[in-house]
Amino acid sequence: MIEKTYIYKGDFPLEAGGTLKGLTIRYHVSCENHIGKKVIWICHALTANSDASDWWDTLVGEGKLF
């Protein structure tokens, strides 16, 4: 898995009416170029680790379900 970082530098509005001053999102991809390939988003709210293959090692990775 390749770790990536997205940085949003402005005020990020929240549905509840507040804002976050800047936002950093870390995520992992299985390959550098995913254009033309199917994408699966796995979001997990119970861990700060963005690498799904670390916490779902039996399901995520080459030759596995995801």
PDB file of N, CA, C and O in Angstrom, residues 7-35:
ATOM      1  N   ILE A   7      -4.047  17.783   1.682  1.00  0.00           N
ATOM      2  CA  ILE A   7      -4.121  18.916   2.608  1.00  0.00           C
ATOM      3  C   ILE A   7      -5.066  19.960   2.037  1.00  0.00           C
ATOM      4  O   ILE A   7      -4.888  20.445   0.917  1.00  0.00           O
ATOM      5  N   TYR A   8      -6.100  20.278   2.825  1.00  0.00           N
ATOM      6  CA  TYR A   8      -7.070  21.323   2.480  1.00  0.00           C
ATOM      7  C   TYR A   8      -6.720  22.520   3.349  1.00  0.00           C
ATOM      8  O   TYR A   8      -6.796  22.447   4.577  1.00  0.00           O
ATOM      9  N   LYS A   9      -6.311  23.629   2.758  1.00  0.00           N
ATOM     10  CA  LYS A   9      -5.775  24.753   3.524  1.00  0.00           C
ATOM     11  C   LYS A   9      -6.816  25.772   3.973  1.00  0.00           C
ATOM     12  O   LYS A   9      -6.545  26.576   4.853  1.00  0.00           O
ATOM     13  N   GLY A  10      -8.001  25.747   3.403  1.00  0.00           N
ATOM     14  CA  GLY A  10      -9.021  26.728   3.776  1.00  0.00           C
ATOM     15  C   GLY A  10      -9.839  26.275   4.972  1.00  0.00           C
ATOM     16  O   GLY A  10      -9.504  25.324   5.667  1.00  0.00           O
ATOM     17  N   ASP A  11     -10.916  26.999   5.240  1.00  0.00           N
ATOM     18  CA  ASP A  11     -11.864  26.598   6.279  1.00  0.00           C
ATOM     19  C   ASP A  11     -12.771  25.517   5.720  1.00  0.00           C
ATOM     20  O   ASP A  11     -13.386  25.691   4.672  1.00  0.00           O
ATOM     21  N   PHE A  12     -12.861  24.397   6.412  1.00  0.00           N
ATOM     22  CA  PHE A  12     -13.674  23.273   5.960  1.00  0.00           C
ATOM     23  C   PHE A  12     -15.001  23.307   6.714  1.00  0.00           C
ATOM     24  O   PHE A  12     -15.038  23.120   7.932  1.00  0.00           O
ATOM     25  N   PRO A  13     -16.128  23.578   6.016  1.00  0.00           N
ATOM     26  CA  PRO A  13     -17.421  23.691   6.696  1.00  0.00           C
ATOM     27  C   PRO A  13     -17.965  22.324   7.126  1.00  0.00           C
ATOM     28  O   PRO A  13     -17.858  21.341   6.395  1.00  0.00           O
ATOM     29  N   LEU A  14     -18.534  22.290   8.315  1.00  0.00           N
ATOM     30  CA  LEU A  14     -19.147  21.075   8.844  1.00  0.00           C
ATOM     31  C   LEU A  14     -20.666  21.160   8.734  1.00  0.00           C
ATOM     32  O   LEU A  14     -21.238  22.259   8.760  1.00  0.00           O
ATOM     33  N   GLU A  15     -21.336  20.024   8.624  1.00  0.00           N
ATOM     34  CA  GLU A  15     -22.788  20.001   8.508  1.00  0.00           C
ATOM     35  C   GLU A  15     -23.468  20.631   9.708  1.00  0.00           C
ATOM     36  O   GLU A  15     -24.538  21.218   9.600  1.00  0.00           O
ATOM     37  N   ALA A  16     -22.867  20.535  10.880  1.00  0.00           N
ATOM     38  CA  ALA A  16     -23.460  21.071  12.110  1.00  0.00           C
ATOM     39  C   ALA A  16     -23.291  22.587  12.230  1.00  0.00           C
ATOM     40  O   ALA A  16     -23.776  23.191  13.179  1.00  0.00           O
ATOM     41  N   GLY A  17     -22.591  23.201  11.279  1.00  0.00           N
ATOM     42  CA  GLY A  17     -22.460  24.651  11.276  1.00  0.00           C
ATOM     43  C   GLY A  17     -21.082  25.171  11.631  1.00  0.00           C
ATOM     44  O   GLY A  17     -20.782  26.326  11.385  1.00  0.00           O
ATOM     45  N   GLY A  18     -20.222  24.376  12.219  1.00  0.00           N
ATOM     46  CA  GLY A  18     -18.876  24.818  12.556  1.00  0.00           C
ATOM     47  C   GLY A  18     -17.937  24.675  11.376  1.00  0.00           C
ATOM     48  O   GLY A  18     -18.338  24.313  10.270  1.00  0.00           O
ATOM     49  N   THR A  19     -16.678  24.982  11.613  1.00  0.00           N
ATOM     50  CA  THR A  19     -15.656  24.817  10.589  1.00  0.00           C
ATOM     51  C   THR A  19     -14.378  24.271  11.212  1.00  0.00           C
ATOM     52  O   THR A  19     -14.132  24.433  12.407  1.00  0.00           O
ATOM     53  N   LEU A  20     -13.585  23.639  10.389  1.00  0.00           N
ATOM     54  CA  LEU A  20     -12.246  23.210  10.778  1.00  0.00           C
ATOM     55  C   LEU A  20     -11.256  24.096  10.045  1.00  0.00           C
ATOM     56  O   LEU A  20     -11.402  24.343   8.851  1.00  0.00           O
ATOM     57  N   LYS A  21     -10.259  24.588  10.748  1.00  0.00           N
ATOM     58  CA  LYS A  21      -9.228  25.432  10.143  1.00  0.00           C
ATOM     59  C   LYS A  21      -8.182  24.535   9.501  1.00  0.00           C
ATOM     60  O   LYS A  21      -7.274  24.039  10.153  1.00  0.00           O
ATOM     61  N   GLY A  22      -8.357  24.259   8.236  1.00  0.00           N
ATOM     62  CA  GLY A  22      -7.452  23.360   7.541  1.00  0.00           C
ATOM     63  C   GLY A  22      -7.785  21.912   7.850  1.00  0.00           C
ATOM     64  O   GLY A  22      -8.409  21.603   8.853  1.00  0.00           O
ATOM     65  N   LEU A  23      -7.390  21.040   6.974  1.00  0.00           N
ATOM     66  CA  LEU A  23      -7.726  19.630   7.115  1.00  0.00           C
ATOM     67  C   LEU A  23      -6.639  18.797   6.445  1.00  0.00           C
ATOM     68  O   LEU A  23      -6.209  19.107   5.337  1.00  0.00           O
ATOM     69  N   THR A  24      -6.166  17.775   7.127  1.00  0.00           N
ATOM     70  CA  THR A  24      -5.197  16.847   6.562  1.00  0.00           C
ATOM     71  C   THR A  24      -5.809  15.456   6.553  1.00  0.00           C
ATOM     72  O   THR A  24      -6.270  14.978   7.584  1.00  0.00           O
ATOM     73  N   ILE A  25      -5.844  14.843   5.386  1.00  0.00           N
ATOM     74  CA  ILE A  25      -6.421  13.510   5.244  1.00  0.00           C
ATOM     75  C   ILE A  25      -5.327  12.570   4.755  1.00  0.00           C
ATOM     76  O   ILE A  25      -4.673  12.837   3.751  1.00  0.00           O
ATOM     77  N   ARG A  26      -5.125  11.474   5.469  1.00  0.00           N
ATOM     78  CA  ARG A  26      -4.173  10.443   5.054  1.00  0.00           C
ATOM     79  C   ARG A  26      -4.974   9.258   4.543  1.00  0.00           C
ATOM     80  O   ARG A  26      -5.984   8.874   5.123  1.00  0.00           O
ATOM     81  N   TYR A  27      -4.496   8.669   3.457  1.00  0.00           N
ATOM     82  CA  TYR A  27      -5.171   7.512   2.891  1.00  0.00           C
ATOM     83  C   TYR A  27      -4.146   6.631   2.192  1.00  0.00           C
ATOM     84  O   TYR A  27      -3.002   7.037   1.996  1.00  0.00           O
ATOM     85  N   HIS A  28      -4.551   5.432   1.862  1.00  0.00           N
ATOM     86  CA  HIS A  28      -3.661   4.484   1.189  1.00  0.00           C
ATOM     87  C   HIS A  28      -4.277   4.047  -0.136  1.00  0.00           C
ATOM     88  O   HIS A  28      -5.492   3.919  -0.246  1.00  0.00           O
ATOM     89  N   VAL A  29      -3.424   3.826  -1.117  1.00  0.00           N
ATOM     90  CA  VAL A  29      -3.840   3.298  -2.413  1.00  0.00           C
ATOM     91  C   VAL A  29      -3.014   2.054  -2.703  1.00  0.00           C
ATOM     92  O   VAL A  29      -1.894   1.902  -2.207  1.00  0.00           O
ATOM     93  N   SER A  30      -3.578   1.166  -3.501  1.00  0.00           N
ATOM     94  CA  SER A  30      -2.860  -0.080  -3.798  1.00  0.00           C
ATOM     95  C   SER A  30      -1.922   0.058  -4.994  1.00  0.00           C
ATOM     96  O   SER A  30      -1.055  -0.772  -5.189  1.00  0.00           O
ATOM     97  N   CYS A  31      -2.119   1.128  -5.791  1.00  0.00           N
ATOM     98  CA  CYS A  31      -1.220   1.352  -6.918  1.00  0.00           C
ATOM     99  C   CYS A  31      -1.118   2.849  -7.175  1.00  0.00           C
ATOM    100  O   CYS A  31      -1.981   3.619  -6.782  1.00  0.00           O
ATOM    101  N   GLU A  32      -0.065   3.253  -7.835  1.00  0.00           N
ATOM    102  CA  GLU A  32       0.172   4.686  -8.077  1.00  0.00           C
ATOM    103  C   GLU A  32      -0.810   5.265  -9.087  1.00  0.00           C
ATOM    104  O   GLU A  32      -1.258   6.379  -8.949  1.00  0.00           O
ATOM    105  N   ASN A  33      -1.175   4.497 -10.110  1.00  0.00           N
ATOM    106  CA  ASN A  33      -2.067   4.989 -11.157  1.00  0.00           C
ATOM    107  C   ASN A  33      -3.337   4.136 -11.186  1.00  0.00           C
ATOM    108  O   ASN A  33      -3.313   3.001 -11.622  1.00  0.00           O
ATOM    109  N   HIS A  34      -4.447   4.706 -10.728  1.00  0.00           N
ATOM    110  CA  HIS A  34      -5.700   3.960 -10.674  1.00  0.00           C
ATOM    111  C   HIS A  34      -6.673   4.346 -11.797  1.00  0.00           C
ATOM    112  O   HIS A  34      -7.793   3.855 -11.839  1.00  0.00           O
ATOM    113  N   ILE A  35      -6.239   5.181 -12.726  1.00  0.00           N
ATOM    114  CA  ILE A  35      -7.115   5.615 -13.821  1.00  0.00           C
ATOM    115  C   ILE A  35      -7.533   4.400 -14.649  1.00  0.00           C
ATOM    116  O   ILE A  35      -6.708   3.590 -15.062  1.00  0.00           O
TER     117      ILE A  35
END
